[in-house]
Short mmCIF file of C-alpha atoms and ligand atoms in Angstrom, two decimals:
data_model
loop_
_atom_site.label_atom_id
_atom_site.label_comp_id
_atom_site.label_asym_id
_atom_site.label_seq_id
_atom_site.Cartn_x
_atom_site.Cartn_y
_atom_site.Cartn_z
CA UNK A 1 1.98 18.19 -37.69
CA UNK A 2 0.73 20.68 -35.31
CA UNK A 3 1.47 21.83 -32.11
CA UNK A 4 0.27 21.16 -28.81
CA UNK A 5 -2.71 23.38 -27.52
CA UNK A 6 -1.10 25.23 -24.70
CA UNK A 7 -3.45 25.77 -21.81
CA UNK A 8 -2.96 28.68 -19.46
CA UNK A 9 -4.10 26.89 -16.40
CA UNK A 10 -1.37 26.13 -14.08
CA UNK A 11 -1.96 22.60 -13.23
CA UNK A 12 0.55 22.18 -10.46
CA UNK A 13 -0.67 25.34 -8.16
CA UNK A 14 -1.39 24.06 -4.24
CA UNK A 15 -5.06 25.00 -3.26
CA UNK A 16 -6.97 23.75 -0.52
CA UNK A 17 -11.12 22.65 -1.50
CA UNK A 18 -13.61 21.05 -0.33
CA UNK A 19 -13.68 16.79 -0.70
CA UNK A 20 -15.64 16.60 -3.53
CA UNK A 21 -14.45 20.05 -5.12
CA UNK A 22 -13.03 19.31 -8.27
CA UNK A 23 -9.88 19.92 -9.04
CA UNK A 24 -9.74 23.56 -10.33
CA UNK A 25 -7.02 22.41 -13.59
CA UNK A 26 -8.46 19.11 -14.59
CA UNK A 27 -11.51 20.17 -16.81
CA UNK A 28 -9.52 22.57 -18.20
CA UNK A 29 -7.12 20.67 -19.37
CA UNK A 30 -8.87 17.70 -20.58
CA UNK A 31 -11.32 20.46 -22.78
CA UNK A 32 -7.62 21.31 -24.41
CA UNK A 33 -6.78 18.19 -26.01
CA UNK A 34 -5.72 14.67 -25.50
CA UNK A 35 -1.67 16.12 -24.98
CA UNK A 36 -1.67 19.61 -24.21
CA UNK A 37 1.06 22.01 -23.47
CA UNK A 38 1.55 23.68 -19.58
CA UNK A 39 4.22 25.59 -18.05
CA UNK A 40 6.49 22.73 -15.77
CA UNK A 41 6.71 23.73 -11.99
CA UNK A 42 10.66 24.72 -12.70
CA UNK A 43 9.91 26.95 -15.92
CA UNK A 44 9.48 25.57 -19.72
CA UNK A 45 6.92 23.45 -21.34
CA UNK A 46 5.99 20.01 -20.23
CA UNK A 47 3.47 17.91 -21.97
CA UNK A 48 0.74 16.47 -20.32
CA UNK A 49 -1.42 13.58 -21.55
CA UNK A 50 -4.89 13.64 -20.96
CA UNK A 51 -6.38 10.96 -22.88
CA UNK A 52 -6.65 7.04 -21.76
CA UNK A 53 -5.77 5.05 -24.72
CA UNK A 54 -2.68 8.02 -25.22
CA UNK A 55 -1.46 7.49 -21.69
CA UNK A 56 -1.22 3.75 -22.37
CA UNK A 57 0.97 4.75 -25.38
CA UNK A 58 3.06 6.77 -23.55
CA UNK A 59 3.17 4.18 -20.56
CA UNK A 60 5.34 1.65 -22.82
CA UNK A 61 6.88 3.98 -25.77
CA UNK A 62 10.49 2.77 -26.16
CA UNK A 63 11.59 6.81 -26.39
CA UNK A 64 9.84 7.77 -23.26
CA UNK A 65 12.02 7.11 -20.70
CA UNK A 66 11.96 7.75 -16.98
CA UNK A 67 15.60 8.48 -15.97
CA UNK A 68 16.20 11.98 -15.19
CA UNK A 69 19.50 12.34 -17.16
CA UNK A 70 17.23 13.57 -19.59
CA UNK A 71 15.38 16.37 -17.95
CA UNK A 72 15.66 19.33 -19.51
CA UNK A 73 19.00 21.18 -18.34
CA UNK A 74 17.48 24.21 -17.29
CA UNK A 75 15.31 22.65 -14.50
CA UNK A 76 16.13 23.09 -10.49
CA UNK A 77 15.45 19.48 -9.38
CA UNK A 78 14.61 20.48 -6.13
CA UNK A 79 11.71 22.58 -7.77
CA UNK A 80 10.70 20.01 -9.76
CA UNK A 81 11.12 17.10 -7.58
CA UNK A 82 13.54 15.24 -9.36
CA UNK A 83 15.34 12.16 -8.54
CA UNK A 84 19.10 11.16 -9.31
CA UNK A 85 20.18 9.71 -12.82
CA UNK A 86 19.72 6.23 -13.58
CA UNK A 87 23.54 6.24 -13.63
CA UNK A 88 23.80 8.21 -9.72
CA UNK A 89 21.30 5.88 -8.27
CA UNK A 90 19.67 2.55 -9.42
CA UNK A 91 16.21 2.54 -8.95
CA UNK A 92 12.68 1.21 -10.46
CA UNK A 93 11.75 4.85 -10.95
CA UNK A 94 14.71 6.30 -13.08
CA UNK A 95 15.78 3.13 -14.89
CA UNK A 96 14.61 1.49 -18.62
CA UNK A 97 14.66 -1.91 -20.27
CA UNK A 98 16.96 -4.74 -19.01
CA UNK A 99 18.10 -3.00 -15.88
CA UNK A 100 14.95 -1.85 -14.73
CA UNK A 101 13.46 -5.70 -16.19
CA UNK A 102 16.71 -7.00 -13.67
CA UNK A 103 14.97 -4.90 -10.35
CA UNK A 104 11.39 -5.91 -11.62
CA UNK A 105 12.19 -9.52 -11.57
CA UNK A 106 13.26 -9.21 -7.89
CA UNK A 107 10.50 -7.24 -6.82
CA UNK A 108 7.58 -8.69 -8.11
CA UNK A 109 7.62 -12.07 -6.37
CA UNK A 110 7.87 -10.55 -3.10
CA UNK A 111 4.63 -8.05 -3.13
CA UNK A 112 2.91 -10.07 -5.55
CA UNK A 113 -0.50 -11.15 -4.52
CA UNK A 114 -0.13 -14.35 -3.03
CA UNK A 115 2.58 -13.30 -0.81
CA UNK A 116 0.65 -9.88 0.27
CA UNK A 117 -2.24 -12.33 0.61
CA UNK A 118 -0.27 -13.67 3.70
CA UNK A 119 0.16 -10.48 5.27
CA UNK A 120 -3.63 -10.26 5.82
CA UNK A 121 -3.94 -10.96 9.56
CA UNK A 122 -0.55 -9.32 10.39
CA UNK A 123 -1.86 -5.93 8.60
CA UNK A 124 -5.14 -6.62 10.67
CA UNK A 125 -2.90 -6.56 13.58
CA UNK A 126 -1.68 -3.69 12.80
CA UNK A 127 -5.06 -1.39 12.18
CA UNK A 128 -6.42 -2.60 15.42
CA UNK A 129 -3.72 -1.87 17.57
CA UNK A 130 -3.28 1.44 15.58
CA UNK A 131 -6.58 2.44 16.03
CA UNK A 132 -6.76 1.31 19.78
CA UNK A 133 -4.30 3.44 20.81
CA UNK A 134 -6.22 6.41 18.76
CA UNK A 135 -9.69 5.98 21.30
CA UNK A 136 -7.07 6.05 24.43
CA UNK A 137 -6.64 9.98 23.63
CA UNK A 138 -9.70 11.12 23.76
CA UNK A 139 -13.41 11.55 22.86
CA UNK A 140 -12.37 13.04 19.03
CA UNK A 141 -9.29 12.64 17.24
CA UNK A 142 -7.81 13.19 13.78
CA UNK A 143 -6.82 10.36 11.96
CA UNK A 144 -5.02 12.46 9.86
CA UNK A 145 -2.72 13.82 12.44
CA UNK A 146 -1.10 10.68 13.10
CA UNK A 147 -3.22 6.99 12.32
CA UNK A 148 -3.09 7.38 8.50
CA UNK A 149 0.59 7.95 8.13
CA UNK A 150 1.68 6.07 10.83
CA UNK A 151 -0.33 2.77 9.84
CA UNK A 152 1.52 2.73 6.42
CA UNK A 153 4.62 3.03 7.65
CA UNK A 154 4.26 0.53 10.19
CA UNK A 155 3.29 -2.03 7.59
CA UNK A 156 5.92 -1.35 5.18
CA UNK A 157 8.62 -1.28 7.96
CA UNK A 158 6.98 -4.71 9.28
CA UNK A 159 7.13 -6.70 5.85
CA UNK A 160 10.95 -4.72 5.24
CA UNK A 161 12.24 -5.90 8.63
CA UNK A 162 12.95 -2.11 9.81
CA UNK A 163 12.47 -2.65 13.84
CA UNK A 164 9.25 -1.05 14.82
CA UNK A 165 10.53 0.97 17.35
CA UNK A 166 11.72 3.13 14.15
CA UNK A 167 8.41 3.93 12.70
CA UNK A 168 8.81 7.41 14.50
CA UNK A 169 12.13 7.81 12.68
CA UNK A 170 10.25 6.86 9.05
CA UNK A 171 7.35 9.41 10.13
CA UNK A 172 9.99 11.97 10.62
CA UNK A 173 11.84 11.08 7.41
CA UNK A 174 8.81 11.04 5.31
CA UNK A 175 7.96 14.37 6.51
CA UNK A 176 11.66 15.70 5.57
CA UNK A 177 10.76 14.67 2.26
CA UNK A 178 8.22 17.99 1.93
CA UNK A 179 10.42 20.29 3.55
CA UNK A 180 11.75 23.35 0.79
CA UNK A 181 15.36 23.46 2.67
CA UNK A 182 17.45 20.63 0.79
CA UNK A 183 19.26 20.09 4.44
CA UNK A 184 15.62 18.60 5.39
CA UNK A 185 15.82 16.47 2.47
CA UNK A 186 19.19 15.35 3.02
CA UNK A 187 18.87 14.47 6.54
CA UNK A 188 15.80 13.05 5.59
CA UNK A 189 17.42 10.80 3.00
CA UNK A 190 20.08 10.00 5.76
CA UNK A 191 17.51 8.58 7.93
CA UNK A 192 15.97 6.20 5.09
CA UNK A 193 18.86 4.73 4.12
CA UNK A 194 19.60 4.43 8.32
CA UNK A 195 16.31 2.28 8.36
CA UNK A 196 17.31 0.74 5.39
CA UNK A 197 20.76 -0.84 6.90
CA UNK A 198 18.78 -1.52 10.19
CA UNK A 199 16.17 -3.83 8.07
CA UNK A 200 19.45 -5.69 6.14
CA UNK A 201 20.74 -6.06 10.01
CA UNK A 202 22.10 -8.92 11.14
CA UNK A 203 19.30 -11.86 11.76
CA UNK A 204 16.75 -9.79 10.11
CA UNK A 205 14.35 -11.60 7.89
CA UNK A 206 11.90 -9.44 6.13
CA UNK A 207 11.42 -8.38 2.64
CA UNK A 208 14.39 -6.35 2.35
CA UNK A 209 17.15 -8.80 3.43
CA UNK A 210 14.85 -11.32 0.92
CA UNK A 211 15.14 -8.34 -2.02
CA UNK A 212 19.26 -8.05 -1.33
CA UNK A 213 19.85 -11.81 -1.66
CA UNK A 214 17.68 -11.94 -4.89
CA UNK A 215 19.92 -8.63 -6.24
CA UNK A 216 23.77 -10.21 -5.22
CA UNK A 217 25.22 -7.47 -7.28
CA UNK A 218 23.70 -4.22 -6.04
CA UNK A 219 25.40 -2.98 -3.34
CA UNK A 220 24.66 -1.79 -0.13
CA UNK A 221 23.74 1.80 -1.19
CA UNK A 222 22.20 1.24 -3.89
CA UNK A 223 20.05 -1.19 -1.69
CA UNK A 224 18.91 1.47 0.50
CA UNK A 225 17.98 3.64 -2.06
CA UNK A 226 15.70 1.08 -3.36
CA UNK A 227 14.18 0.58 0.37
CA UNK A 228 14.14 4.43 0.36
CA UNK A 229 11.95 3.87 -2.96
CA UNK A 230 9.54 1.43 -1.00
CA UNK A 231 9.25 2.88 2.28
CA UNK A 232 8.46 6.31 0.77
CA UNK A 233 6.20 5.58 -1.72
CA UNK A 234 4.26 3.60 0.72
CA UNK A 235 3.54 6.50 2.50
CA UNK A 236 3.45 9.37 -0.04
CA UNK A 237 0.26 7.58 -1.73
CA UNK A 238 -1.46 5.30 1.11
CA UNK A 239 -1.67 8.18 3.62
CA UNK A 240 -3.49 10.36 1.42
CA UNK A 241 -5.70 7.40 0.44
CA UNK A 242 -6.90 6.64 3.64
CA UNK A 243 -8.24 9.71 4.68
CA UNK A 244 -10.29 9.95 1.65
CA UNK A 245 -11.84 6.56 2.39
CA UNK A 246 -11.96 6.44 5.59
CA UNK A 247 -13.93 10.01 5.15
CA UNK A 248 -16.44 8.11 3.47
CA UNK A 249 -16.88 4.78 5.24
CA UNK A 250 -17.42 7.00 8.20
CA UNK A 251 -19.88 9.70 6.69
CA UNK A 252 -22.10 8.99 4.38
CA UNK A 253 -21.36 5.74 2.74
CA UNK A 254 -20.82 3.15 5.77
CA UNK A 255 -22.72 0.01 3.74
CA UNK A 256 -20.56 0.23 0.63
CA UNK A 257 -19.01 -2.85 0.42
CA UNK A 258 -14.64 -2.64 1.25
CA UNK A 259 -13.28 -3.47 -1.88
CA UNK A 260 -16.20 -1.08 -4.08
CA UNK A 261 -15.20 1.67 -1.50
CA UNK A 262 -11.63 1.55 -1.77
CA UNK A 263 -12.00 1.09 -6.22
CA UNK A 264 -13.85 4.27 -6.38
CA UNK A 265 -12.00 5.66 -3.84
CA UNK A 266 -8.51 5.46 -5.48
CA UNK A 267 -10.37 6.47 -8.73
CA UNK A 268 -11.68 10.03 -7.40
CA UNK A 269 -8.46 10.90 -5.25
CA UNK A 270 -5.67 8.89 -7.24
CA UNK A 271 -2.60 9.31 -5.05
CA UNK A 272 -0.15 9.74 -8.16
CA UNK A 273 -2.39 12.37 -9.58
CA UNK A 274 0.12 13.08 -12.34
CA UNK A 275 1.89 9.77 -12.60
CA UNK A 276 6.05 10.32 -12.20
CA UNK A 277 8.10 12.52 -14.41
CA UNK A 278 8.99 10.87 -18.18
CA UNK A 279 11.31 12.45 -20.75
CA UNK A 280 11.45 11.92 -24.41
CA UNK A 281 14.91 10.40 -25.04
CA UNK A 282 15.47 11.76 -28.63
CA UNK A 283 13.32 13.86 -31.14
CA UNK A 284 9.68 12.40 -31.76
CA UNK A 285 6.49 12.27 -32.63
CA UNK A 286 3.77 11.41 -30.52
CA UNK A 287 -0.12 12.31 -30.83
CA UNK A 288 0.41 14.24 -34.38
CA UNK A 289 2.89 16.38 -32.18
CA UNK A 290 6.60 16.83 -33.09
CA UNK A 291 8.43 16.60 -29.44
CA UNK A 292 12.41 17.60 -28.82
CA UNK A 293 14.28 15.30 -27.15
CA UNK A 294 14.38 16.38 -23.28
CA UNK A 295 10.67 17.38 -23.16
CA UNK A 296 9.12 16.55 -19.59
CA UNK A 297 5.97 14.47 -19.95
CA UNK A 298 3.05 13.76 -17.65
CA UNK A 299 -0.02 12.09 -17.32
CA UNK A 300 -3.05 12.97 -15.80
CA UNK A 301 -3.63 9.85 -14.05
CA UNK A 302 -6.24 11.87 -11.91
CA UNK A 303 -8.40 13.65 -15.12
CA UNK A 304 -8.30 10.72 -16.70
CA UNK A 305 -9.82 8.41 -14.07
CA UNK A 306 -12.13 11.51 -13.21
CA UNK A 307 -13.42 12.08 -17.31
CA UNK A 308 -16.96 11.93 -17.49
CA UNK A 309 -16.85 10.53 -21.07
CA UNK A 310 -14.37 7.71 -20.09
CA UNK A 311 -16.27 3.73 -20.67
CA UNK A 312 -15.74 1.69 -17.75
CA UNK A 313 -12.70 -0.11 -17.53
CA UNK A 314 -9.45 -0.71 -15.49
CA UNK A 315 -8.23 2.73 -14.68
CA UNK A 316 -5.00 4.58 -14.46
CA UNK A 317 -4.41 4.82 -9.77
CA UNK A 318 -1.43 2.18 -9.96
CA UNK A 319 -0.37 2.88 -13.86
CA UNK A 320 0.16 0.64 -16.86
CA UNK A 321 3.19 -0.95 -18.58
CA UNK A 322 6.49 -1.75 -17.56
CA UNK A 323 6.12 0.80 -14.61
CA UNK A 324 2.69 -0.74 -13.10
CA UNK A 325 2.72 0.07 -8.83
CA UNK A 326 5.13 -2.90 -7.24
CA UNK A 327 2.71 -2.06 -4.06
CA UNK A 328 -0.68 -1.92 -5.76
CA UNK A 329 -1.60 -5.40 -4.16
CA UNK A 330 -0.27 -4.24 -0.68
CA UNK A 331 -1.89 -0.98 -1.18
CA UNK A 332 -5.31 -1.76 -1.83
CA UNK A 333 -4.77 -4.71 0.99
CA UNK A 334 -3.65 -2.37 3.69
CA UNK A 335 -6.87 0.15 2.32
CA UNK A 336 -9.31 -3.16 2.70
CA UNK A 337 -8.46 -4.31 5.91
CA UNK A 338 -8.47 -0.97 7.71
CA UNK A 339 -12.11 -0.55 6.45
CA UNK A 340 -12.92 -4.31 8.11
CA UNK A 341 -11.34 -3.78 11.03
CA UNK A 342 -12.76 -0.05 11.91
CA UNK A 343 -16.07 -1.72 10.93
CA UNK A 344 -16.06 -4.58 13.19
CA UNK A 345 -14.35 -3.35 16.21
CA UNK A 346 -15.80 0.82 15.84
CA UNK A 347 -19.46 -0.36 14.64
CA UNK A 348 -20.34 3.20 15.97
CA UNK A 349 -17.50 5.43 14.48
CA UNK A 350 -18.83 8.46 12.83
CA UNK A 351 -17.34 11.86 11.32
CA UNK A 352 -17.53 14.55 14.00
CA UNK A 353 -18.11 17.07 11.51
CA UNK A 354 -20.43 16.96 8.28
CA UNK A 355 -18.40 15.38 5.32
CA UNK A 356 -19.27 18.25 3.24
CA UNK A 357 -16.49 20.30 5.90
CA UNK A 358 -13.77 18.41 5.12
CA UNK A 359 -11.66 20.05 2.91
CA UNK A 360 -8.38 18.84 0.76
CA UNK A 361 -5.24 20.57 0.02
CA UNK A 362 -3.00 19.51 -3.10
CA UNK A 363 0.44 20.14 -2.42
CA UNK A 364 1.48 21.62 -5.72
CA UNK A 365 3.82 19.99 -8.38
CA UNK A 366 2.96 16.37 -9.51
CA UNK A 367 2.20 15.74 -5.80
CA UNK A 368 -1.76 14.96 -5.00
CA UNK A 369 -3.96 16.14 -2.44
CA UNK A 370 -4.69 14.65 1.60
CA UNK A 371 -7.52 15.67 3.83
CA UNK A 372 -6.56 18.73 6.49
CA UNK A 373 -8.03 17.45 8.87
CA UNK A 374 -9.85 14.10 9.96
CA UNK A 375 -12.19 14.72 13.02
CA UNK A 376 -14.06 11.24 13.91
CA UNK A 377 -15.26 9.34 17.39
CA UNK A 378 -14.77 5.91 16.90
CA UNK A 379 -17.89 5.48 20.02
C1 HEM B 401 -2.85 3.66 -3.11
C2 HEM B 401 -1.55 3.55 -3.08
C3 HEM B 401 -0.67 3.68 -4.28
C4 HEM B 401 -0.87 4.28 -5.49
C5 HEM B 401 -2.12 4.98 -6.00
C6 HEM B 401 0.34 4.13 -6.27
C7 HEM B 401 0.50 4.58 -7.57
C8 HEM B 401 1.61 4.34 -8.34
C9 HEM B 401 1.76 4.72 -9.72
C10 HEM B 401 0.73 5.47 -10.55
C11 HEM B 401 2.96 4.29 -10.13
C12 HEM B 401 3.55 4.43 -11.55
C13 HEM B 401 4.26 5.74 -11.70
C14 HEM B 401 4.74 5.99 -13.12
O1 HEM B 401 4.64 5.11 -13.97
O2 HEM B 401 5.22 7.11 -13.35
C15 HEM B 401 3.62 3.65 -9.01
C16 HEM B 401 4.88 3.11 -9.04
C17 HEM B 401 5.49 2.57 -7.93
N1 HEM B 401 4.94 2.33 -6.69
FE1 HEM B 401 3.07 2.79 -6.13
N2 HEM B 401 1.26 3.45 -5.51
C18 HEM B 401 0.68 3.14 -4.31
C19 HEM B 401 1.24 2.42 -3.25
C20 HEM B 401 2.51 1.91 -3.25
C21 HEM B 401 3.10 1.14 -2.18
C22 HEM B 401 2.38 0.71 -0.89
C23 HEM B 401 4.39 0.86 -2.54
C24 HEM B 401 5.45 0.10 -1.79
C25 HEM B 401 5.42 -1.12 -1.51
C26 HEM B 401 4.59 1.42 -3.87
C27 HEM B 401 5.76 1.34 -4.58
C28 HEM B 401 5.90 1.76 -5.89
C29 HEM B 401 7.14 1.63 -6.64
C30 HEM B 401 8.45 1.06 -6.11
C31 HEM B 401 6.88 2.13 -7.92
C32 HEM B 401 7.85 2.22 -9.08
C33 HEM B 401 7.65 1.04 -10.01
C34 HEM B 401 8.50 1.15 -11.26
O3 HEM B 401 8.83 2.25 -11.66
O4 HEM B 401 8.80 0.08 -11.84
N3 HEM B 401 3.44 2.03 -4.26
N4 HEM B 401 2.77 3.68 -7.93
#
């Protein structure tokens, strides 16, 4: 058995680049081996899978686990990003096997594709009203100062049953969640699970009062962190997303058809660029490599889907295994429709700068990238 190659990149440094700039760690890494060796955000080694058919391995190996009771000890999980043990906080992202199988089963049914299927016109509703109230300010705006976070969060709060009038409130929260001071995060976490009990409110009758009658035995705070779970990852990724594409439906690919646009789209700027954080639960070996229990591993979701060698096949944007996107289907929905809609009611929107200005900045960590800036006249 050998070790890892270590590579002396540091893969989770911000930078800001152009759109189509490469990231500056990805060939780098890949060139080191299919699991290679880096130095985690928070100090020590964490392993980070670069290969496809590996990451599908890792995606469903019984000993790599996602609750963060097994993060190494020396890690600051504010650093690193960390959420609460399985055992603090119940949730799809830190739980295994039957308990995370229990939250699945509730889940899936309600953003499955048939039921986001329904949601088509309402999330049409949505865009255009969005988008009109964009052209009442003025000749050029940014979508990326307000439209492309606040469209997200209006849909998710809209199929939760959080009141509308409180999609300021989940902009403000979501924003929290980036802030370095851990009072930020903490009132920021206050107002999610505020929205939360407002969407389990008497007479409401979205998804969320739907997902607490299908879970009778979680209570009420666990049930807001799971809303917390939804509403945030709704954002985090299909914010990001949407400036990417609608950079390109706008510049210099406007007859690519929606559903091609938004594929390749996801593929080049993949949202969850480095999936979420897994841990080995005891000692193993994986890839020829002997790994301690409590070592932090990754995968390179974005290098991956970005590999010039890789064959054609279904990529890595939403994951694989037990731990596949609950929102892929609303995702890519919410991504399709905002493309129809801008084309049929903006037939004359165009960038107001050359695509080749726009630049990107990753935020550092496992985080991805967004657009700075989004400068467009809808005509
Ligand atoms: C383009 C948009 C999106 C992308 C690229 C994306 C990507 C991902 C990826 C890669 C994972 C797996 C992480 C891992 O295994 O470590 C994941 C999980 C998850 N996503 Fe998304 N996501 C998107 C949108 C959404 C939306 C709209 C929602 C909310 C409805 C959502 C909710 C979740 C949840 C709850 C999980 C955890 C599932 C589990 O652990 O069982 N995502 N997402």
């Amino acid at each position: 058995m050998s070790p890892a190659p270590q590579v002396t990149v540091d893969p989770f440094a911000a930078h800001t680049r152009g759109v189509d700039e490469p990231h500056p760690a990805r060939a780098g890494l890949r060139a080191a081996g299919p699991l290679v060796r880096a130095e985690a955000p928070s100090g020590g080694p964490v392993w980070i899978v670069t290969d496809d058919t590996l990451a599908r391995q890792a995606l469903v190996h019984p000993q790599i686990v996602k609750d963060t009771a097994y993060a190494p000890t020396s890690w600051d999980p504010r650093i690193v990003g960390l959420e609460p043990t399985a055992d603090a906080q119940l949730s799809l992202t830190t739980s295994d096997g039957p308990d995370h199988t229990r939250l699945r089963q509730a889940h899936s049914p309600l953003f499955s594709s048939r039921r986001m299927g329904g949601y088509t016109e309402r999330i049409g509703a949505i865009a255009r009203d969005l988008l009109h109230r964009c052209t009442a300010t003025g000749e050029t705006i940014d979508l990326m100062a307000d439209f492309t976070t606040r469209f997200p969060l209006t849909v998710v709060c809209d199929l939760l049953g959080v009141p509308l009038d409180r999609v300021d409130e989940a902009m403000e929260a979501c924003r929290g969640m980036y802030a370095n001071e851990p009072e930020q995060v903490g009132q920021a976490m206050a107002a999610f699970a505020d929205l939360s009990a407002a969407a389990l409110g008497e007479g409401r009758h979205g998804l969320a009062a739907e997902l607490r009658d299908r879970l009778p035995e979680v209570t009420e705070e666990q049930m807001h962190y799971l809303l917390f779970t939804l509403i945030y990852a709704a954002q985090l990724t299909t914010d990001p997303a949407l400036g990417f594409l609608l950079a390109r439906v706008l510049g210099p690919e406007p007859g690519v058809p929606a559903d091609e646009l938004v594929r390749d789209t996801l593929r080049r700027h993949s949202p969850a660029p480095f999936s979420l954080w897994r841990f080995t639960s005891t000692d193993i070996e994986f890839a020829g490599v002997r790994l301690p229990a409590r070592s932090p591993i990754l995968i390179d979701i974005q290098g991956i889907n970005t590999d010039p060698g890789r064959s054609i096949g279904p990529d890595l944007v939403f994951g694989a295994g037990p731990h596949y996107c609950t929102g892929a289907h609303l995702a890519q929905l919410e991504l399709r429709v905002v493309v129809e809609v801008l084309k049929a009611d903006y037939p004359h929107a165009r960038l107001a700068v050359p695509y080749s200005a726009l630049r990107q900045t990753d935020y550092g960590g496992i985080l991805g990238s967004r657009l700075t800036a989004l400068p467009v006249n809808l005509g």
